[in-house]
Coordinates of C-alpha atoms in Angstrom, one line a residue:
X190 CA 71.8 72.7 111.4
X191 CA 71.5 72.2 107.7
X192 CA 68.0 72.0 106.2
X193 CA 68.3 68.5 104.9
X194 CA 68.8 66.9 108.3
X195 CA 65.7 68.7 109.8
X196 CA 63.4 68.4 106.8
X197 CA 61.0 65.7 107.8
X198 CA 60.6 67.0 111.4
X199 CA 60.0 70.6 110.4
X200 CA 58.0 70.7 107.1
X201 CA 54.4 71.6 107.6
X202 CA 53.4 72.4 104.0
X203 CA 52.0 69.8 101.6
X204 CA 54.4 66.9 100.8
X205 CA 54.6 67.9 97.1
X206 CA 56.1 71.2 98.2
X207 CA 58.3 69.7 100.9
X208 CA 60.1 67.0 99.0
X209 CA 63.8 66.8 99.7
X210 CA 66.5 69.3 98.8
X211 CA 70.2 68.7 98.1
X212 CA 69.9 65.4 96.3
X213 CA 71.3 64.7 92.8
X214 CA 68.5 62.2 92.2
X215 CA 66.3 63.1 89.2
X216 CA 63.1 62.5 91.1
X217 CA 64.0 65.0 93.8
X218 CA 65.2 67.6 91.2
X219 CA 61.9 67.2 89.3
X220 CA 59.9 67.8 92.6
X221 CA 62.0 70.8 93.3
X222 CA 61.2 72.1 89.8
X223 CA 57.5 71.6 90.6
X224 CA 57.8 73.4 93.9
X225 CA 59.4 76.4 92.1
X226 CA 56.6 76.5 89.5
X227 CA 54.0 76.5 92.4
X228 CA 55.6 79.1 94.6
X229 CA 53.3 82.0 93.5
X230 CA 50.2 80.1 94.7
X231 CA 51.9 78.9 97.9
X232 CA 52.7 82.5 98.8
X233 CA 49.2 83.9 98.3
X234 CA 48.2 85.5 101.6
X235 CA 51.6 84.9 103.2
X236 CA 53.4 88.1 102.2
X237 CA 54.1 90.7 104.9
X238 CA 53.3 93.4 102.3
X239 CA 50.0 92.5 100.7
X240 CA 51.0 94.3 97.5
X241 CA 53.7 91.8 96.8
X242 CA 53.3 89.6 93.7
X243 CA 55.6 87.2 91.9
X244 CA 56.2 88.0 88.3
X245 CA 58.1 84.9 87.4
X246 CA 59.5 81.7 89.0
X247 CA 61.9 79.6 87.0
X248 CA 63.9 76.4 87.7
X249 CA 67.6 76.9 86.9
X250 CA 69.5 73.6 86.4
X251 CA 73.1 72.9 87.4
X252 CA 75.5 74.8 85.2
X253 CA 73.2 77.6 84.2
X254 CA 74.6 81.1 83.7
X255 CA 72.9 84.2 85.2
X256 CA 71.5 86.9 83.0
X257 CA 72.3 90.5 83.8
X258 CA 70.4 93.8 83.3
X259 CA 72.0 96.4 81.0
X260 CA 72.7 98.7 83.9
X261 CA 74.2 96.0 86.1
X262 CA 77.7 95.1 86.9
X263 CA 78.6 91.8 85.1
X264 CA 81.2 89.7 86.7
X265 CA 84.0 88.3 84.6
X266 CA 84.2 85.3 84.4
X267 CA 80.5 84.7 84.7
X268 CA 80.0 82.0 87.3
X269 CA 78.2 78.7 86.6
X270 CA 75.4 78.2 89.1
X271 CA 74.1 75.2 91.0
X272 CA 70.5 74.2 90.7
X273 CA 68.0 76.7 92.2
X274 CA 64.7 78.4 91.8
X275 CA 64.9 82.0 90.4
X276 CA 62.1 84.2 91.6
X277 CA 61.4 87.8 90.4
X278 CA 58.8 89.8 92.4
X279 CA 57.5 93.3 92.9
X280 CA 55.7 95.3 95.6
X281 CA 54.5 98.8 96.4
X282 CA 53.6 99.8 92.9
X283 CA 52.5 103.4 92.7
X284 CA 52.6 106.6 90.7
X285 CA 55.0 109.2 91.9
X286 CA 54.4 112.9 92.3
X287 CA 55.9 113.6 88.9
X288 CA 53.8 111.0 87.1
X289 CA 56.3 108.2 86.9
X290 CA 55.4 104.6 87.7
X291 CA 57.4 103.2 90.6
X292 CA 57.7 99.8 92.3
X293 CA 60.2 97.9 94.6
X294 CA 61.5 94.9 92.6
X295 CA 63.4 92.1 94.1
X296 CA 65.1 88.9 92.8
X297 CA 65.6 85.8 94.9
X298 CA 67.5 82.6 94.2
X299 CA 66.5 79.6 96.3
X300 CA 69.0 76.7 96.0
X301 CA 68.2 73.1 95.7
X302 CA 70.9 72.3 98.3
X303 CA 69.9 74.9 100.9
X304 CA 72.3 75.3 103.9
X305 CA 69.6 76.9 106.0
X306 CA 70.9 80.4 105.7
X307 CA 69.6 83.6 104.1
X308 CA 71.7 86.4 102.6
X309 CA 70.6 89.9 101.6
X310 CA 73.0 91.2 98.8
X311 CA 73.6 94.9 99.0
X312 CA 73.3 97.3 96.0
X313 CA 75.6 99.8 94.5
X314 CA 75.8 103.3 93.1
X315 CA 72.4 104.8 92.6
X316 CA 70.9 101.2 92.4
X317 CA 68.0 101.1 90.0
X318 CA 68.5 97.5 88.8
X319 CA 67.1 94.4 90.4
X320 CA 70.5 92.9 91.0
X321 CA 71.7 89.4 90.2
X322 CA 71.2 87.8 93.6
X323 CA 74.3 85.6 93.3
X324 CA 75.8 86.5 96.6
X325 CA 79.1 88.0 95.5
X326 CA 80.4 89.2 98.8
X327 CA 83.1 91.9 99.6
X328 CA 86.6 90.6 99.3
X329 CA 85.7 87.2 97.8
X330 CA 86.3 87.8 94.1
X331 CA 83.9 86.5 91.5
X332 CA 84.4 82.8 91.5
X333 CA 82.4 81.5 94.5
X334 CA 79.0 83.1 94.8
X335 CA 77.1 82.4 98.1
X336 CA 74.3 80.8 96.1
X337 CA 76.6 78.0 95.2
X338 CA 77.5 77.5 98.9
X339 CA 73.8 76.9 99.6
X340 CA 72.6 80.4 100.7
X341 CA 69.2 81.7 99.7
X342 CA 70.0 85.1 98.2
X343 CA 68.0 88.2 97.6
X344 CA 68.8 91.5 95.8
X345 CA 66.7 94.5 95.0
X346 CA 66.5 97.8 93.0
X347 CA 65.6 100.1 96.1
X348 CA 62.4 101.3 94.6
X349 CA 63.3 102.7 91.2
X350 CA 64.2 101.3 87.7
X351 CA 67.0 102.8 85.7
X352 CA 65.3 101.6 82.5
X353 CA 61.9 103.2 83.1
X354 CA 62.3 105.8 85.8
X355 CA 64.4 108.0 83.7
X356 CA 63.9 111.6 82.4
X357 CA 66.6 113.5 80.4
X358 CA 65.3 116.8 81.9
X359 CA 65.9 115.4 85.4
X360 CA 69.3 113.8 85.3
X361 CA 68.3 110.7 83.3
X362 CA 68.3 107.8 85.8
X363 CA 68.7 110.3 88.7
X364 CA 65.1 111.3 88.1
X365 CA 63.9 109.3 91.1
X366 CA 65.5 112.0 93.3
X367 CA 62.6 114.3 92.4
X368 CA 60.2 112.0 94.2
X369 CA 60.3 112.0 98.1
X370 CA 59.2 108.4 98.5
X371 CA 61.5 107.1 95.8
X372 CA 64.4 108.9 97.4
X373 CA 63.5 107.6 100.9
X374 CA 63.3 104.0 99.5
X375 CA 66.8 104.5 98.0
X376 CA 68.1 105.8 101.3
X377 CA 66.7 103.1 103.6
X378 CA 62.9 102.5 103.5
X379 CA 62.9 99.7 100.9
X380 CA 65.4 97.6 102.8
X381 CA 63.2 96.2 105.6
X382 CA 60.3 95.6 103.2
X383 CA 62.5 93.4 101.0
X384 CA 64.1 91.6 104.0
X385 CA 60.7 90.8 105.4
X386 CA 59.4 89.7 102.0
X387 CA 62.4 87.5 101.3
X388 CA 62.3 85.8 104.7
X389 CA 58.6 85.0 104.1
X390 CA 59.5 83.6 100.7
X391 CA 62.2 81.4 102.3
X392 CA 59.7 80.1 104.8
X393 CA 57.0 79.4 102.2
X394 CA 59.4 77.6 99.9
X395 CA 61.4 75.5 102.3
X396 CA 58.7 75.1 105.0
X397 CA 60.6 76.8 107.7
X398 CA 62.5 80.0 108.6
X399 CA 66.2 80.3 107.9
X400 CA 68.5 79.4 110.8
X401 CA 70.6 82.5 110.3
X402 CA 70.2 85.7 108.3
X403 CA 73.1 87.8 106.9
X404 CA 73.8 90.9 104.9
X405 CA 76.8 91.7 102.7
X406 CA 77.5 94.6 100.5
X407 CA 80.0 97.3 99.5
X408 CA 79.8 101.0 98.7
X409 CA 76.1 101.9 98.6
X410 CA 75.7 98.3 99.8
X411 CA 77.9 99.1 102.7
X412 CA 75.7 102.0 103.5
X413 CA 72.7 99.7 103.4
X414 CA 74.4 97.3 105.8
X415 CA 74.9 100.1 108.4
X416 CA 71.3 101.3 107.8
X417 CA 70.2 97.8 108.8
X418 CA 72.4 97.9 112.0
X419 CA 71.1 101.4 112.9
X420 CA 67.5 101.5 111.8
X421 CA 66.5 97.8 111.6
X422 CA 68.7 96.0 114.1
X423 CA 66.6 92.9 114.5
X424 CA 66.9 91.8 110.9
X425 CA 70.3 90.2 110.6
X426 CA 72.6 88.1 112.8
X427 CA 75.7 89.4 110.9
X428 CA 76.6 92.1 108.4
X429 CA 79.6 92.8 106.2
X430 CA 79.5 96.5 105.2
X431 CA 82.4 97.1 102.8
X432 CA 83.6 100.6 102.0
X433 CA 80.4 101.9 103.5
X434 CA 78.9 105.1 102.0
X435 CA 77.9 106.1 105.5
X436 CA 78.2 109.8 104.6
X437 CA 76.9 109.7 101.0
X438 CA 75.9 113.4 100.7
X439 CA 79.2 114.6 102.2
X440 CA 81.2 112.4 99.9
X441 CA 79.3 113.9 96.9
X442 CA 80.4 117.3 98.0
X443 CA 84.0 116.0 98.0
X444 CA 83.5 114.7 94.5
X445 CA 82.5 118.2 93.3
X446 CA 85.5 119.6 95.2
X447 CA 87.8 117.3 93.3
X448 CA 86.3 118.4 90.0
X449 CA 87.2 122.0 90.8
X450 CA 90.6 121.3 92.3
X451 CA 91.8 119.2 89.3
X452 CA 90.0 121.5 86.9
X453 CA 92.4 124.3 87.8
X454 CA 95.1 122.2 86.0
X455 CA 93.3 122.5 82.6
X456 CA 94.0 125.0 79.9
X457 CA 91.0 126.6 78.4
X458 CA 90.6 126.6 74.6
X459 CA 90.0 129.8 72.5
X460 CA 86.4 129.9 73.6
X461 CA 87.3 129.7 77.3
X462 CA 86.1 126.1 77.7
X463 CA 87.9 123.4 79.6
X464 CA 87.1 119.9 78.4
X465 CA 86.1 117.2 80.9
X466 CA 87.9 114.6 78.9
X467 CA 91.2 116.5 79.4
X468 CA 91.2 115.8 83.1
X469 CA 92.5 112.3 82.4
X470 CA 95.6 113.9 80.8
X471 CA 96.7 116.3 83.5
X472 CA 98.8 113.7 85.4
X473 CA 101.1 111.4 83.5
X474 CA 101.9 107.8 84.5
X475 CA 105.4 109.1 85.4
X476 CA 103.8 111.8 87.7
X477 CA 101.9 109.2 89.7
X478 CA 104.9 106.9 89.8
X479 CA 107.0 109.6 91.4
X480 CA 104.1 110.4 93.9
X481 CA 103.8 106.7 94.9
X482 CA 107.5 106.4 95.3
X483 CA 107.5 109.4 97.6
X484 CA 104.8 107.8 99.7
X485 CA 106.8 104.6 99.9
X486 CA 110.1 106.4 100.7
X487 CA 108.3 108.2 103.6
X488 CA 106.3 105.3 105.1
X489 CA 106.9 101.9 103.6
X490 CA 109.4 100.8 106.2
X491 CA 107.2 101.7 109.1
X492 CA 105.7 98.1 109.3
X493 CA 109.2 96.5 109.5
X494 CA 109.7 95.7 105.8
X495 CA 110.1 97.6 102.5
X496 CA 107.6 95.7 100.3
X497 CA 105.6 98.3 98.3
X498 CA 102.8 98.4 101.0
X499 CA 102.2 101.1 103.6
X500 CA 101.0 98.6 106.2
X501 CA 101.1 101.2 109.0
X502 CA 99.1 103.7 107.1
X503 CA 97.8 105.6 110.2
X504 CA 101.4 106.5 111.1
X505 CA 102.0 107.9 107.6
X506 CA 101.4 111.6 108.2
X507 CA 100.9 114.1 105.4
X508 CA 103.9 116.1 106.7
X509 CA 106.2 113.1 106.2
X510 CA 104.9 112.5 102.7
X511 CA 105.1 116.2 101.7
X512 CA 108.8 116.3 102.8
X513 CA 109.4 113.3 100.6
X514 CA 107.6 115.0 97.7
X515 CA 109.9 117.9 97.9
X516 CA 112.6 115.7 96.3
X517 CA 110.5 115.2 93.2
X518 CA 109.0 118.7 92.9
X519 CA 110.0 120.7 89.8
X520 CA 111.9 123.8 90.7
X521 CA 114.7 126.1 89.6
X522 CA 117.8 124.1 88.8
X523 CA 115.9 120.8 89.2
X524 CA 117.3 118.2 86.8
X525 CA 115.7 114.9 85.7
X526 CA 112.1 113.9 86.0
X527 CA 109.8 115.8 88.4
X528 CA 106.2 116.8 89.2
X529 CA 105.1 120.4 88.9
X530 CA 104.2 122.3 92.0
X531 CA 100.7 123.0 90.5
X532 CA 100.0 119.3 90.2
X533 CA 101.2 118.5 93.7
X534 CA 99.3 121.4 95.2
X535 CA 96.1 120.1 93.5
X536 CA 96.6 116.6 94.7
X537 CA 97.3 117.8 98.2
X538 CA 94.1 120.0 98.2
X539 CA 92.1 117.0 96.9
X540 CA 93.3 114.7 99.7
X541 CA 92.7 117.4 102.3
X542 CA 88.9 117.3 101.5
X543 CA 86.3 120.0 100.7
X544 CA 86.0 123.2 102.6
X545 CA 83.1 125.6 103.0
X546 CA 82.2 128.8 104.8
X547 CA 85.0 129.9 107.1
X548 CA 87.1 127.0 106.0
X549 CA 84.9 124.4 107.7
X550 CA 85.4 120.8 106.6
X551 CA 82.5 119.5 104.6
X552 CA 83.6 115.9 104.6
X553 CA 87.0 114.5 105.8
X554 CA 90.5 114.0 104.4
X555 CA 92.1 111.0 102.7
X556 CA 95.4 109.3 103.5
X557 CA 98.5 109.3 101.3
X558 CA 98.7 105.8 100.0
X559 CA 100.1 103.7 97.2
X560 CA 96.8 103.4 95.3
X561 CA 96.8 107.1 94.4
X562 CA 96.9 107.3 90.6
X563 CA 96.0 103.6 90.0
X564 CA 93.3 102.9 87.4
X565 CA 90.6 102.4 90.1
X566 CA 91.5 105.7 91.8
X567 CA 91.8 107.6 88.5
X568 CA 88.5 106.4 87.0
X569 CA 86.7 108.3 89.8
X570 CA 88.9 111.4 90.2
X571 CA 90.2 112.1 86.7
X572 CA 88.6 109.7 84.2
X573 CA 90.6 107.6 81.7
X574 CA 92.5 108.7 78.6
X575 CA 92.1 105.4 76.8
X576 CA 89.4 104.6 76.2
X577 CA 88.2 108.2 76.7
X578 CA 86.1 108.2 79.9
X579 CA 85.0 111.2 82.0
X580 CA 85.5 110.9 85.8
X581 CA 82.8 109.1 87.7
X582 CA 83.0 112.1 90.1
X583 CA 81.3 114.0 87.2
X584 CA 78.9 111.5 85.7
X585 CA 77.8 110.0 89.0
X586 CA 78.8 112.5 91.7
X587 CA 77.5 115.6 89.9
X588 CA 74.0 114.2 89.3
X589 CA 73.8 112.6 92.7
X590 CA 74.7 115.8 94.6
X591 CA 72.1 118.0 92.9
X592 CA 69.5 115.4 91.9
X593 CA 69.4 113.1 95.0
X594 CA 71.2 114.8 97.9
X595 CA 69.5 118.2 97.6
X596 CA 65.9 119.1 98.6
X597 CA 65.8 121.5 95.7
X598 CA 66.8 118.9 93.0
X599 CA 68.0 120.0 89.6
X600 CA 69.6 118.4 86.6
X601 CA 73.1 119.6 85.7
X602 CA 72.7 118.5 82.1
X603 CA 72.4 115.6 79.8
X604 CA 76.1 115.1 79.1
X605 CA 79.4 115.0 81.1
X606 CA 80.7 118.3 79.6
X607 CA 77.6 120.2 80.7
X608 CA 77.7 118.6 84.2
X609 CA 81.4 119.3 84.5
X610 CA 80.9 123.0 83.7
X611 CA 78.2 123.4 86.3
X612 CA 80.3 121.6 88.9
X613 CA 83.1 124.1 88.2
X614 CA 80.7 126.9 89.0
X615 CA 79.4 125.4 92.2
X616 CA 79.9 127.8 95.2
X617 CA 81.1 125.9 98.3
X618 CA 80.9 129.0 100.5
X619 CA 77.3 129.7 99.5
X620 CA 75.9 126.2 99.0
X621 CA 78.2 123.9 100.9
X622 CA 75.3 123.3 103.3
X623 CA 72.7 122.2 100.7
X624 CA 72.7 118.6 101.9
X625 CA 71.3 119.8 105.3
X626 CA 68.5 121.9 103.9
X627 CA 64.7 121.1 103.9
X628 CA 62.3 122.2 101.2
X629 CA 58.8 121.1 100.3
X630 CA 57.9 118.4 99.3
X631 CA 60.9 117.0 101.1
X632 CA 60.2 116.9 104.9
X633 CA 63.7 115.7 105.8
X634 CA 67.2 116.8 104.6
X635 CA 69.2 114.5 102.4
X636 CA 71.7 114.1 105.3
X637 CA 69.0 113.1 107.7
X638 CA 67.7 110.4 105.3
X639 CA 70.9 109.2 103.7
X640 CA 73.4 109.2 106.5
X641 CA 74.2 105.9 108.1
X642 CA 76.9 107.3 110.4
X643 CA 75.3 107.1 113.8
X644 CA 77.4 105.4 116.6
X645 CA 74.1 104.4 118.2
X646 CA 73.8 100.7 117.4
X647 CA 72.6 99.7 120.8
X648 CA 69.9 97.3 119.7
X649 CA 72.1 95.6 117.2
X650 CA 74.7 95.1 119.9
X651 CA 72.2 94.0 122.5
X652 CA 71.0 91.1 120.4
X653 CA 74.5 89.8 119.9
X654 CA 74.7 90.6 116.1
X655 CA 78.1 91.1 114.5
X656 CA 79.5 93.7 112.0
X657 CA 82.6 93.6 109.9
X658 CA 83.7 96.7 107.9
X659 CA 86.5 96.2 105.4
X660 CA 87.7 99.4 103.7
X661 CA 90.4 100.2 101.2
X662 CA 93.0 102.8 102.3
X663 CA 93.2 104.1 98.7
X664 CA 89.4 104.3 98.3
X665 CA 88.8 107.4 96.1
X666 CA 85.1 107.6 96.9
X667 CA 84.6 107.1 100.6
X668 CA 87.6 107.9 102.8
X669 CA 88.9 105.3 105.3
X670 CA 89.3 108.2 107.7
X671 CA 85.5 108.7 107.9
X672 CA 85.0 105.0 108.7
X673 CA 87.8 105.0 111.3
X674 CA 86.4 108.2 112.9
X675 CA 83.0 106.6 113.1
X676 CA 84.4 103.4 114.7
X677 CA 86.2 105.6 117.3
X678 CA 82.8 107.2 118.1
X679 CA 81.2 103.8 118.4
X680 CA 84.1 102.6 120.7
X681 CA 83.7 105.7 122.9
X682 CA 80.0 105.0 123.2
X683 CA 80.6 101.5 124.4
X684 CA 83.5 102.5 126.6
X685 CA 86.2 100.8 124.6
X686 CA 84.2 97.6 123.9
X687 CA 83.1 98.2 120.3
X688 CA 85.4 95.3 119.3
X689 CA 83.0 92.9 121.0
X690 CA 80.6 93.3 118.1
X691 CA 82.2 95.4 115.3
X692 CA 85.6 95.1 113.6
X693 CA 87.0 97.5 110.9
X694 CA 89.7 96.1 108.6
X695 CA 91.7 98.7 106.6
X696 CA 93.1 97.3 103.4
X697 CA 96.4 99.1 102.4
X698 CA 96.6 100.1 98.7
X699 CA 93.0 98.9 97.9
X700 CA 90.7 101.1 95.9
X701 CA 86.9 101.2 96.0
X702 CA 85.7 97.7 97.0
X703 CA 88.8 96.1 95.4
X704 CA 91.7 96.4 93.0
X705 CA 94.8 98.6 93.4
X706 CA 98.3 97.6 94.6
X707 CA 96.8 95.5 97.4
X708 CA 96.0 92.1 98.8
X709 CA 92.4 92.6 98.0
X710 CA 91.0 89.0 98.2
X711 CA 89.9 88.3 101.8
X712 CA 87.3 86.1 103.6
X713 CA 85.3 88.9 105.3
X714 CA 82.0 87.1 104.8
X715 CA 83.2 83.8 106.2
X716 CA 84.9 85.6 109.1
X717 CA 81.6 87.2 109.9
X718 CA 79.7 83.9 109.7
X719 CA 82.3 82.2 111.9
X720 CA 82.0 85.0 114.4
X721 CA 78.2 84.6 114.6
X722 CA 78.0 80.8 114.5
X723 CA 81.2 79.8 116.3
X724 CA 81.9 82.8 118.5
X725 CA 85.3 83.3 116.7
X726 CA 86.0 87.1 116.8
X727 CA 88.3 87.9 113.9
X728 CA 91.5 89.7 114.9
X729 CA 93.0 89.1 111.5
X730 CA 92.1 87.8 108.0
X731 CA 94.5 86.4 105.5
X732 CA 94.3 88.4 102.3
X733 CA 95.8 87.5 98.9
X734 CA 97.0 89.8 96.0
X735 CA 95.1 89.2 92.8
X736 CA 96.6 88.6 89.3
X737 CA 96.5 92.3 88.4
X738 CA 98.4 93.4 91.5
X739 CA 102.2 94.0 91.5
X740 CA 102.7 90.8 93.5
X741 CA 100.2 88.1 92.4
X742 CA 99.7 85.5 95.1
X743 CA 101.3 87.5 97.9
X744 CA 99.5 87.1 101.2
X745 CA 99.2 89.5 104.1
X746 CA 97.1 89.6 107.3
X747 CA 94.5 92.3 107.4
X748 CA 94.3 93.4 111.0
X749 CA 91.4 94.6 113.0
X750 CA 91.8 98.4 113.6
X751 CA 93.8 99.9 115.3
X752 CA 96.3 97.0 114.9
X753 CA 98.5 96.8 111.8
X754 CA 100.5 94.0 110.1
X755 CA 104.2 94.1 111.2
X756 CA 106.9 91.9 109.7
X757 CA 108.5 89.5 112.1
X758 CA 112.0 90.2 110.7
X759 CA 112.9 86.7 109.6
X760 CA 110.2 84.9 107.7
X761 CA 109.1 84.9 104.0
X762 CA 108.3 88.5 103.1
X763 CA 105.6 87.3 100.7
X764 CA 103.7 85.2 103.2
X765 CA 101.1 86.3 105.8
X766 CA 102.6 83.9 108.4
X767 CA 105.6 86.2 108.6
X768 CA 103.5 89.1 109.9
X769 CA 101.9 89.8 113.3
X770 CA 99.0 92.1 114.1
X771 CA 100.3 94.6 116.6
X772 CA 98.8 97.7 118.2
X773 CA 99.5 101.2 117.1

């Protein structure tokens, strides 16, 4: 039921605060503006956390543009927003053990034309910014924020501020990792506090609770979604957890592994130094073109059509790809273009994942897929040559592993070169277990606090909540193999019935949360809402290739794992209608 139809029957706050929503009439809009200005006084004594206080509340008219923090992702184009009340608030202000001032900040947008639903927007990376609270959901692109669809949306900074909680001697914005409570808030603890506060704000502003509550996020936001399902299962009716960082500390080990593996391809200068900026130059565009073609030669036709997409990625074994790579490997008597054995060995070792003592796997492996070498893949693994940019595996991964995912936190340095050199010296045999160690003042290991990988989501399942997990097959940060392995564990726990409440959707060719040679625009959020509200379990979603893909406008079905999209043999090869989801 939409809020407008039930307004008069349900509103129990004073009439001035309860006047209608959704109308274009100037009088109603003015009343809404007055309600927005009065929200701080309305909420006095109503917050679940008494420390909560509103810092600002502003009426935003139709057509307004959002403002973004300096550390925040800015969508392009910037969407024009429908009329709403913008609220910034804070809670749990405190002084950390190292003397820094901390607080949990959140931002909420409350639309004039409310649809009766609440959406928690997940964070990203190391968080540290309050977020834009627009409701940009995984797979939907940047043009239709959930706010404009009528959702009340909240975002948060997870308990630290990149602008103020920074210390050059402690990894810059990674400095919060030295404070146990700040680290715990980043891992999971801030999530429920914000959800409860946001729901209270919805109730205070509209005069009633939301009909439905949802979560959507990708990357760290995906990890947060799984944290809610596992630790706070009563909070949401449905969750979209895209490319979930369910194994954040292990993935950080893999990032350090990549730095060492690809670092072996660099030539040292006269002083013996290898430059982090040279990593972007070790593979040429031609190298990656040959690698991608080998992957396609080995596995493209497995889904019934040769179309530049490895639709049946789970059937594409490393052995098959490596046999195809032999044809493009440089060797004695080889003529024409080729890729050196050293480069292919490094790439193979990277995809095989990190190893520690006695050769034990420290994370998982990655599939061979067509997104390898794409810009989205390279910016993490190797960096970019133009404009010069060091790998995110260095500037994000290095600081995170040692500053946030270790209970003996340390800074690897102030600049990418210094971080890079220390990553090269990391000993996987000696220290590959650092993410499981406990050391005062940290009473739990980084793995215990950060991991969102448990198959035990009994309570989430019992209350009928739903979970959708889209994940790019070419994701260079979190491997699709980890997500699929987790789903298999969930399916085993529930005796083959995991699909009753959770669906994983691999996206061939897609990188981290989007991009790549892929059909990376898909309605995962709407599919989750339809599942919750209409009982429509999604077996497939129609995905579209964006303008930067090799095939703008192409459509394909994304199939619920373990099914894959197979060509019917006669229809339009560019249209999703010509493909069926079939079992492996």
